[in-house]
CSV table of C-alpha atoms in Angstrom, one decimal:
chain,number,residue,atom,x,y,z
C,1,MET,CA,0.0,0.0,0.0
C,2,MET,CA,1.2,3.5,-0.8
C,3,THR,CA,2.6,5.4,2.1
C,4,VAL,CA,1.2,9.0,2.4
C,5,SER,CA,3.4,11.7,3.9
C,6,LEU,CA,1.0,13.8,6.0
C,7,ARG,CA,1.7,14.8,9.6
C,8,LEU,CA,0.4,18.2,10.2
C,9,VAL,CA,-2.3,19.5,7.9
C,10,ALA,CA,-2.1,23.3,7.8
C,11,VAL,CA,-5.3,25.1,6.8
C,12,VAL,CA,-5.1,28.3,4.8
C,13,VAL,CA,-8.2,30.2,3.7
C,14,PHE,CA,-7.7,32.6,0.8
C,15,LEU,CA,-10.3,35.3,1.6
C,16,GLY,CA,-8.4,38.3,0.2
C,17,THR,CA,-8.9,41.5,2.0
C,18,VAL,CA,-12.7,41.2,2.4
C,19,PRO,CA,-13.9,39.4,5.5
C,20,LEU,CA,-16.4,36.6,5.0
C,21,VAL,CA,-19.0,38.2,7.2
C,22,ALA,CA,-18.2,41.3,9.3
C,23,GLY,CA,-18.3,40.4,13.0
C,24,ALA,CA,-19.3,36.8,12.3
C,25,GLU,CA,-18.1,33.6,13.9
C,26,THR,CA,-15.3,31.5,12.4
C,27,TYR,CA,-16.4,29.9,9.2
C,28,ARG,CA,-17.6,26.3,9.3
C,29,VAL,CA,-17.5,24.1,6.3
C,30,ILE,CA,-20.6,22.6,4.7
C,31,PRO,CA,-21.5,20.2,1.9
C,32,GLY,CA,-20.5,21.7,-1.4
C,33,ASP,CA,-17.4,23.5,-0.1
C,34,VAL,CA,-14.2,22.4,-2.0
C,35,LEU,CA,-11.1,21.9,0.1
C,36,ARG,CA,-7.8,22.0,-1.7
C,37,VAL,CA,-5.5,19.3,-0.3
C,38,THR,CA,-1.8,19.4,-1.1
C,39,LEU,CA,0.4,16.4,-0.4
C,40,MET,CA,4.1,17.2,-0.6
C,41,GLU,CA,4.9,13.8,-2.2
C,42,ALA,CA,2.1,14.2,-4.7
C,43,GLU,CA,2.5,16.0,-8.0
C,44,GLY,CA,0.2,18.9,-7.0
C,45,PRO,CA,-2.9,20.0,-5.1
C,46,GLU,CA,-6.1,18.1,-5.4
C,47,ASP,CA,-9.5,19.7,-5.0
C,48,VAL,CA,-11.8,17.6,-2.9
C,49,GLN,CA,-15.5,18.5,-2.5
C,50,ILE,CA,-17.3,17.8,0.7
C,51,ASP,CA,-20.1,15.5,-0.3
C,52,LEU,CA,-23.8,15.6,0.7
C,53,ASP,CA,-23.0,13.3,3.7
C,54,GLY,CA,-20.6,16.0,5.0
C,55,ARG,CA,-17.6,13.8,4.3
C,56,LEU,CA,-14.2,14.7,2.7
C,57,ARG,CA,-12.8,11.8,0.7
C,58,VAL,CA,-9.0,12.1,0.6
C,59,PRO,CA,-7.0,9.8,-1.7
C,60,ASP,CA,-5.3,7.0,0.1
C,61,LEU,CA,-6.9,8.1,3.4
C,62,GLY,CA,-10.6,7.4,2.9
C,63,SER,CA,-13.5,9.5,4.0
C,64,VAL,CA,-13.4,11.9,6.9
C,65,ASP,CA,-16.5,13.5,8.5
C,66,VAL,CA,-15.8,17.3,8.5
C,67,VAL,CA,-19.2,19.1,8.1
C,68,GLY,CA,-19.7,21.9,10.6
C,69,LEU,CA,-16.0,22.1,11.5
C,70,THR,CA,-13.8,25.1,11.4
C,71,LEU,CA,-10.7,24.9,9.2
C,72,ASP,CA,-8.6,24.4,12.4
C,73,GLU,CA,-10.9,21.6,13.4
C,74,VAL,CA,-10.7,20.0,10.0
C,75,GLU,CA,-6.9,20.1,10.3
C,76,ALA,CA,-7.1,18.4,13.7
C,77,ARG,CA,-9.6,15.8,12.4
C,78,LEU,CA,-7.3,14.9,9.5
C,79,ASP,CA,-4.3,14.9,11.8
C,80,ALA,CA,-6.0,12.4,14.1
C,81,THR,CA,-7.2,10.2,11.2
C,82,LEU,CA,-3.6,10.0,9.8
C,83,GLU,CA,-2.2,9.2,13.1
C,84,ASP,CA,-4.8,6.4,13.6
C,85,ALA,CA,-3.9,5.0,10.2
C,86,GLY,CA,-0.2,4.9,11.1
C,87,LEU,CA,0.8,6.7,7.9
C,88,VAL,CA,4.2,8.4,7.4
C,89,LEU,CA,4.1,11.9,8.7
C,90,SER,CA,5.4,15.2,7.2
C,91,LEU,CA,5.2,18.8,8.4
C,92,ASN,CA,4.8,20.4,4.9
C,93,SER,CA,1.3,19.4,3.7
C,94,THR,CA,-1.5,21.9,3.5
C,95,VAL,CA,-5.3,22.1,3.1
C,96,SER,CA,-7.0,25.3,1.9
C,97,ILE,CA,-10.4,26.5,0.7
C,98,GLY,CA,-10.6,25.8,-3.0
C,99,ALA,CA,-14.1,27.1,-3.5
C,100,TYR,CA,-17.2,27.9,-1.4
C,101,ALA,CA,-20.5,26.1,-1.8
C,102,PRO,CA,-22.6,28.2,-4.2
C,103,VAL,CA,-25.5,30.4,-3.2
C,104,VAL,CA,-28.9,29.6,-4.8
C,105,VAL,CA,-31.4,32.4,-5.6
C,106,MET,CA,-34.9,31.5,-6.5
C,107,GLY,CA,-38.4,33.0,-6.6
C,108,ASP,CA,-39.5,36.3,-8.2
C,109,VAL,CA,-36.1,37.2,-9.7
C,110,SER,CA,-35.2,37.6,-13.4
C,111,ARG,CA,-32.5,34.9,-13.5
C,112,PRO,CA,-32.9,32.3,-10.7
C,113,GLY,CA,-30.0,29.9,-10.3
C,114,ARG,CA,-26.7,29.0,-8.6
C,115,PHE,CA,-24.1,31.7,-8.1
C,116,ASP,CA,-20.5,31.5,-6.9
C,117,TYR,CA,-20.2,32.7,-3.3
C,118,ILE,CA,-18.4,36.1,-3.0
C,119,PRO,CA,-16.8,37.0,0.4
C,120,GLY,CA,-19.0,39.7,2.0
C,121,MET,CA,-22.0,38.7,-0.1
C,122,SER,CA,-25.3,40.1,1.0
C,123,VAL,CA,-29.0,39.8,-0.1
C,124,ALA,CA,-28.5,42.9,-2.3
C,125,THR,CA,-25.5,41.3,-4.0
C,126,ALA,CA,-27.4,38.0,-4.7
C,127,LEU,CA,-30.4,40.0,-6.0
C,128,GLY,CA,-28.1,41.9,-8.4
C,129,LEU,CA,-26.4,38.7,-9.7
C,130,SER,CA,-29.9,37.2,-10.3
C,131,GLY,CA,-31.1,40.3,-12.3
C,132,GLY,CA,-33.2,41.9,-9.6
C,133,SER,CA,-36.9,41.4,-8.7
C,134,ARG,CA,-39.2,40.1,-11.4
C,135,ALA,CA,-42.2,42.4,-11.6
C,136,ASP,CA,-44.3,40.0,-13.6
C,137,GLY,CA,-44.3,37.7,-10.5
C,138,ILE,CA,-47.3,39.7,-9.4
C,139,ASP,CA,-50.6,38.2,-10.4
C,140,PRO,CA,-53.2,40.7,-11.8
C,141,LEU,CA,-55.7,39.1,-9.3
C,142,GLN,CA,-53.4,40.2,-6.5
C,143,ILE,CA,-53.5,43.8,-7.8
C,144,GLU,CA,-57.3,43.7,-8.0
C,145,ARG,CA,-57.6,42.2,-4.5
C,146,ALA,CA,-55.1,44.9,-3.2
C,147,ALA,CA,-57.2,47.6,-4.9
C,148,ALA,CA,-60.3,46.4,-3.1
C,149,GLU,CA,-58.4,46.3,0.2
C,150,VAL,CA,-57.0,49.8,-0.4
C,151,ALA,CA,-60.5,51.1,-1.2
C,152,GLU,CA,-61.6,49.7,2.1
C,153,GLN,CA,-58.7,51.4,3.8
C,154,VAL,CA,-59.8,54.7,2.2
C,155,GLN,CA,-63.3,54.3,3.7
C,156,ILE,CA,-61.9,53.2,7.1
C,157,THR,CA,-59.4,56.1,7.4
C,158,GLY,CA,-62.1,58.5,6.4
C,159,LEU,CA,-64.4,57.3,9.2
C,160,GLU,CA,-61.5,57.3,11.6
C,161,LEU,CA,-60.8,60.9,10.7
C,162,ALA,CA,-64.4,61.9,11.3
C,163,GLY,CA,-64.4,60.1,14.7
C,164,ALA,CA,-61.1,61.6,15.8
C,165,ALA,CA,-62.2,65.1,14.8
C,166,ALA,CA,-65.4,64.7,16.8
C,167,GLU,CA,-63.5,63.3,19.8
C,168,ILE,CA,-61.0,66.2,19.7
C,169,ALA,CA,-63.8,68.8,19.6
C,170,GLY,CA,-65.5,67.0,22.6
C,171,LEU,CA,-62.3,67.0,24.7
C,172,GLU,CA,-61.6,70.6,23.9
C,173,ALA,CA,-65.1,71.5,25.2
C,174,LEU,CA,-64.6,69.4,28.3
C,175,ARG,CA,-61.3,71.3,29.1
C,176,ALA,CA,-63.1,74.6,28.6
C,177,GLU,CA,-66.1,73.3,30.7
C,178,ALA,CA,-68.3,74.3,27.8
C,179,THR,CA,-71.8,72.7,27.6
C,180,SER,CA,-71.8,72.5,23.7
C,181,ILE,CA,-69.3,71.2,21.2
C,182,VAL,CA,-68.0,73.3,18.3
C,183,LEU,CA,-66.0,71.7,15.5
C,184,SER,CA,-63.2,73.9,14.3
C,185,PRO,CA,-62.8,74.6,10.5
C,186,ASP,CA,-59.3,73.0,10.5
C,187,LEU,CA,-60.7,69.7,11.9
C,188,ARG,CA,-63.7,69.8,9.6
C,189,ALA,CA,-61.4,70.3,6.6
C,190,GLY,CA,-59.5,67.2,7.3
C,191,VAL,CA,-62.6,65.0,7.1
C,192,PRO,CA,-63.3,63.7,3.6
C,193,GLY,CA,-66.3,65.2,2.0
C,194,ARG,CA,-68.4,62.0,1.9
C,195,ASP,CA,-67.7,61.4,5.6
C,196,GLN,CA,-68.7,64.9,6.8
C,197,ALA,CA,-72.3,63.8,6.6
C,198,ARG,CA,-71.5,61.5,9.6
C,199,LEU,CA,-70.2,64.4,11.7
C,200,PRO,CA,-73.6,65.5,13.2
C,201,ASP,CA,-74.2,62.0,14.6
C,202,LEU,CA,-70.7,61.7,15.9
C,203,LEU,CA,-70.8,65.1,17.5
C,204,GLU,CA,-74.1,64.2,19.1
C,205,LEU,CA,-72.5,61.1,20.7
C,206,GLU,CA,-69.6,63.2,21.9
C,207,SER,CA,-72.1,65.7,23.3
C,208,GLU,CA,-73.6,62.9,25.4
C,209,VAL,CA,-70.1,61.9,26.5
C,210,LEU,CA,-69.4,65.5,27.4
C,211,ALA,CA,-72.6,65.9,29.4
C,212,THR,CA,-71.8,62.7,31.4
C,213,ALA,CA,-68.3,63.9,32.1
C,214,LEU,CA,-69.3,67.3,33.2
C,215,ALA,CA,-72.1,65.8,35.4
C,216,ASN,CA,-69.6,63.5,37.0
C,217,ARG,CA,-67.1,66.3,37.5
C,218,ASN,CA,-69.8,68.6,39.0
C,219,GLU,CA,-71.0,65.8,41.3
C,220,GLN,CA,-67.5,65.2,42.6
C,221,GLU,CA,-66.9,69.0,42.9
C,222,THR,CA,-70.2,69.2,44.9
C,223,LEU,CA,-69.0,66.5,47.2
C,224,TRP,CA,-65.7,68.2,47.8
C,225,GLN,CA,-67.4,71.6,48.4
C,226,SER,CA,-69.8,69.9,50.8
C,227,GLU,CA,-67.0,68.3,52.8
C,228,ILE,CA,-65.0,71.5,52.9
C,229,GLY,CA,-68.1,73.5,53.9
C,230,ASN,CA,-68.8,71.1,56.8
C,231,LEU,CA,-65.3,71.3,58.0
C,232,GLU,CA,-65.4,75.1,57.8
C,233,ARG,CA,-68.6,75.2,59.8
C,234,GLN,CA,-67.1,72.9,62.4
C,235,ALA,CA,-64.1,75.2,62.7
C,236,ALA,CA,-66.3,78.2,63.1
C,237,LEU,CA,-68.5,76.5,65.8
C,238,LEU,CA,-65.3,75.4,67.6
C,239,GLU,CA,-64.0,79.0,67.7
C,240,ASP,CA,-67.3,80.0,69.3
C,241,ARG,CA,-67.0,77.3,71.9
C,242,LEU,CA,-63.4,78.3,72.5
C,243,ALA,CA,-64.4,81.9,73.0
C,244,VAL,CA,-67.0,80.8,75.7
C,245,GLN,CA,-64.5,78.4,77.3
C,246,ARG,CA,-61.9,81.1,77.5
C,247,GLU,CA,-64.4,83.3,79.3
C,248,LEU,CA,-65.1,80.4,81.7
C,249,VAL,CA,-61.3,80.2,82.3
C,250,ALA,CA,-61.1,83.9,83.1
C,251,GLN,CA,-64.0,83.5,85.5
C,252,ALA,CA,-62.4,80.5,87.2
C,253,ALA,CA,-59.2,82.4,87.5
C,254,LEU,CA,-61.0,85.3,89.2
C,255,ASN,CA,-62.8,82.9,91.5
C,256,LEU,CA,-59.5,81.3,92.5
C,257,GLU,CA,-58.0,84.7,93.2
C,258,ASN,CA,-60.9,85.6,95.5
C,259,SER,CA,-60.8,82.3,97.3
C,260,GLU,CA,-57.1,82.7,98.0
C,261,THR,CA,-57.8,86.2,99.4
C,262,LEU,CA,-60.5,84.8,101.6
C,263,GLN,CA,-58.2,82.0,102.7
C,264,ASP,CA,-55.5,84.5,103.7
C,265,ARG,CA,-58.1,86.2,105.9
C,266,GLY,CA,-59.2,82.9,107.3
C,267,LEU,CA,-62.6,83.1,105.7
C,268,GLN,CA,-62.2,80.2,103.3
C,269,THR,CA,-61.7,76.5,104.2
C,270,ALA,CA,-59.1,74.4,102.6
C,271,ALA,CA,-61.7,72.1,101.0
C,272,ALA,CA,-63.5,75.1,99.4
C,273,ILE,CA,-60.3,76.5,97.9
C,274,THR,CA,-59.4,73.0,96.6
C,275,ARG,CA,-62.7,72.9,94.8
C,276,VAL,CA,-62.1,76.3,93.2
C,277,GLN,CA,-58.6,75.3,92.1
C,278,GLN,CA,-60.0,72.1,90.5
C,279,ALA,CA,-62.6,74.1,88.6
C,280,ASP,CA,-59.9,76.4,87.3
C,281,ALA,CA,-57.7,73.5,86.2
C,282,ASP,CA,-60.7,71.8,84.5
C,283,ALA,CA,-61.6,75.0,82.6
C,284,ARG,CA,-58.0,75.4,81.3
C,285,ALA,CA,-57.9,71.7,80.3
C,286,ARG,CA,-61.1,72.0,78.4
C,287,VAL,CA,-59.5,74.9,76.4
C,288,LEU,CA,-56.6,72.7,75.5
C,289,GLU,CA,-58.9,69.9,74.4
C,290,LEU,CA,-60.9,72.4,72.2
C,291,GLU,CA,-57.7,73.8,70.7
C,292,SER,CA,-56.4,70.3,69.9
C,293,LEU,CA,-59.8,69.5,68.3
C,294,GLY,CA,-59.5,72.7,66.3
C,295,LEU,CA,-56.0,71.7,65.0
C,296,ALA,CA,-57.5,68.4,63.8
C,297,ILE,CA,-60.3,70.1,62.0
C,298,GLN,CA,-57.9,72.6,60.4
C,299,SER,CA,-55.7,69.6,59.3
C,300,ASN,CA,-58.7,67.8,57.8
C,301,LEU,CA,-59.8,71.0,56.1
C,302,SER,CA,-56.4,71.6,54.6
C,303,GLU,CA,-56.3,68.0,53.3
C,304,ALA,CA,-59.8,68.3,51.8
C,305,ARG,CA,-58.8,71.4,50.0
C,306,ARG,CA,-55.6,69.7,48.7
C,307,ALA,CA,-57.6,66.7,47.6
C,308,ARG,CA,-60.0,68.9,45.7
C,309,ALA,CA,-57.1,70.7,44.0
C,310,ARG,CA,-55.6,67.3,43.1
C,311,PHE,CA,-58.8,66.1,41.7
C,312,LEU,CA,-59.3,69.1,39.5
C,313,ARG,CA,-55.6,69.0,38.4
C,314,ASN,CA,-55.7,65.2,37.7
C,315,SER,CA,-59.0,65.6,35.9
C,316,ASP,CA,-57.5,68.3,33.7
C,317,ASP,CA,-54.3,66.4,33.1
C,318,GLU,CA,-56.2,63.3,32.1
C,319,THR,CA,-58.3,65.3,29.7
C,320,LEU,CA,-55.2,67.0,28.3
C,321,GLY,CA,-53.5,63.6,27.8
C,322,ARG,CA,-56.5,62.2,26.0
C,323,LEU,CA,-56.7,65.3,23.8
C,324,ARG,CA,-53.0,65.0,22.8
C,325,ALA,CA,-53.5,61.3,22.0
C,326,ALA,CA,-56.6,62.1,19.9
C,327,ARG,CA,-54.7,64.8,18.0
C,328,ALA,CA,-51.8,62.3,17.4
C,329,ARG,CA,-54.3,59.8,16.1
C,330,TYR,CA,-55.9,62.4,13.9
C,331,GLN,CA,-52.6,63.2,12.3
C,332,GLU,CA,-51.8,59.5,11.8
C,333,TYR,CA,-55.2,59.0,10.2
C,334,LEU,CA,-54.5,62.0,7.9
C,335,LEU,CA,-51.2,60.4,6.7
C,336,ARG,CA,-52.8,56.9,6.3
C,337,HIS,CA,-55.7,58.3,4.4
C,338,ALA,CA,-53.5,60.3,2.0
C,339,ARG,CA,-51.3,57.2,1.5
C,340,ALA,CA,-54.4,55.0,0.8
C,341,LEU,CA,-55.7,57.6,-1.7
C,342,GLU,CA,-52.3,57.6,-3.5
C,343,GLN,CA,-52.1,53.8,-3.7
C,344,GLN,CA,-55.7,53.6,-4.8
C,345,ALA,CA,-54.9,55.8,-7.7
C,346,ILE,CA,-51.8,53.7,-8.6
C,347,LEU,CA,-53.6,50.4,-8.2
C,348,GLN,CA,-56.6,51.5,-10.3
C,349,GLY,CA,-54.1,52.3,-13.1
C,350,GLY,CA,-52.8,48.7,-12.8
C,351,ASN,CA,-49.3,49.7,-14.0
C,352,VAL,CA,-46.8,47.3,-12.3
C,353,ALA,CA,-43.8,49.6,-12.9
C,354,SER,CA,-45.7,52.4,-11.1
C,355,LEU,CA,-46.5,50.0,-8.3
C,356,LEU,CA,-42.8,49.2,-7.9
C,357,ALA,CA,-41.8,52.9,-8.0
C,358,ALA,CA,-44.4,53.8,-5.4
C,359,GLU,CA,-43.4,50.9,-3.2
C,360,ALA,CA,-46.8,49.4,-3.5
C,361,ILE,CA,-45.1,46.1,-4.3
C,362,VAL,CA,-42.5,45.1,-1.8
C,363,PRO,CA,-40.0,42.2,-2.0
C,364,GLU,CA,-39.8,39.7,0.9
C,365,PHE,CA,-36.8,37.5,1.5
C,366,ARG,CA,-36.4,34.1,3.2
C,367,ILE,CA,-33.1,32.2,3.7
C,368,VAL,CA,-33.0,28.4,3.6
C,369,SER,CA,-29.6,27.3,5.0
C,370,PRO,CA,-27.9,24.0,6.0
C,371,ARG,CA,-26.7,25.7,9.2
C,372,ALA,CA,-28.9,25.2,12.3
C,373,GLY,CA,-30.8,28.3,13.3
C,374,ARG,CA,-29.7,30.2,10.2
C,375,ALA,CA,-33.3,30.4,8.9
C,376,ASP,CA,-34.6,31.8,12.2
C,377,LYS,CA,-33.4,35.3,11.6
C,378,PRO,CA,-36.3,37.6,12.7
C,379,ARG,CA,-35.7,40.2,9.9
C,380,ILE,CA,-34.0,39.8,6.5
C,381,ASP,CA,-33.3,42.8,4.4
C,382,LEU,CA,-31.0,43.9,1.6
C,383,GLU,CA,-28.1,44.3,4.0
C,384,THR,CA,-28.4,40.8,5.5
C,385,ALA,CA,-25.2,38.8,4.9
C,386,LEU,CA,-25.3,35.5,3.1
C,387,LEU,CA,-23.1,32.4,3.7
C,388,PRO,CA,-22.0,29.7,1.4
C,389,GLY,CA,-24.7,27.2,0.8
C,390,ASP,CA,-27.6,29.6,1.6
C,391,THR,CA,-30.7,29.6,-0.6
C,392,LEU,CA,-32.3,33.0,-1.0
C,393,VAL,CA,-36.1,32.9,-1.8
C,394,VAL,CA,-37.5,36.1,-3.1
C,395,THR,CA,-41.2,36.8,-3.2
C,396,LEU,CA,-43.1,40.0,-4.3
C,397,ASP,CA,-46.2,41.1,-2.6
C,398,VAL,CA,-48.6,44.0,-2.8
C,399,ALA,CA,-48.4,46.3,0.2
C,400,VAL,CA,-51.7,47.6,1.6
C,401,PRO,CA,-51.6,50.6,3.9
C,402,GLY,CA,-52.9,50.0,7.4
C,403,ASN,CA,-52.3,46.3,7.4
C,404,ASP,CA,-49.1,46.4,9.4
């Protein structure tokens, strides 16, 4: 049997100055890649393609399973196989990439087929090699169906504009605490003519909403005013009671002074003066109790006033937030309606070139790859990098506004 001189298989990848995929992991070989094996004792290098089973069939060595390995790992795998075979070893043999597995482009393109992989290849590159998107991939029935959907979008966005305009007018009236709704000329101008006939009904509904909101606000305001009024009356009554109690304190103090004078003259018993002193102390304690109660009432009154202010502020903030959101929706509906009208005009013309120019037809891409997880990319666009062995599937579809 021939003795093959292979000891260390050095792997060299000729990628030029362009990286395979910017920031990607080390390249792993797949079926279809061609490895160039050079044996120093042979007459020259030999290109060996990795077969569909993922095996590399080296002359005089047999088949070696290499699919999914990096080039360094291929080297190690060959090294181990040689050592197990007990072949003569040499340090000067090499293995390099002879050619990458081709990229296949199929679907709605002008020239579907297999294309040599180019380092740094992207979806845009493959699309260019295959002649670009094929506009005649769009079925006329798709255009008719899209035209019907766009017409529906025109009607829907018109109704949405009318509803948003009425809502904005209602919220503006609520902020102003007005009892009637007035639609501004600017809002009315944004509503399509055929939908303006619906405005009176929509404004009537908003008037009912406004009346309910104002009634709820007034009811809550009445409750706060009642609570605050009760506390103010309690505070006033307490002041009156304090005034009376302070007079009683003054009288008790005078009685105590007279009793002490009588005691000094021997005209007042100790028991009698003790009773007078107790009455004076009780009168002063009662003042303290009433003052403490007054502080509690004032605290409750202050909290009620703050709560009322918060209610009014929060109510206004909520209305303002809803108004801003309604105005944002109104602007969005204006844009969507204009876009729907534009596409309706294009679709009614049925000109595919115009559809492409107006982005009414959009290409969608899907990658089929032998690499695990490769086809699970959430978003594929023109900048998405391709790898050797990838299959790029291109489909064209008619875009309908509002269907995102």
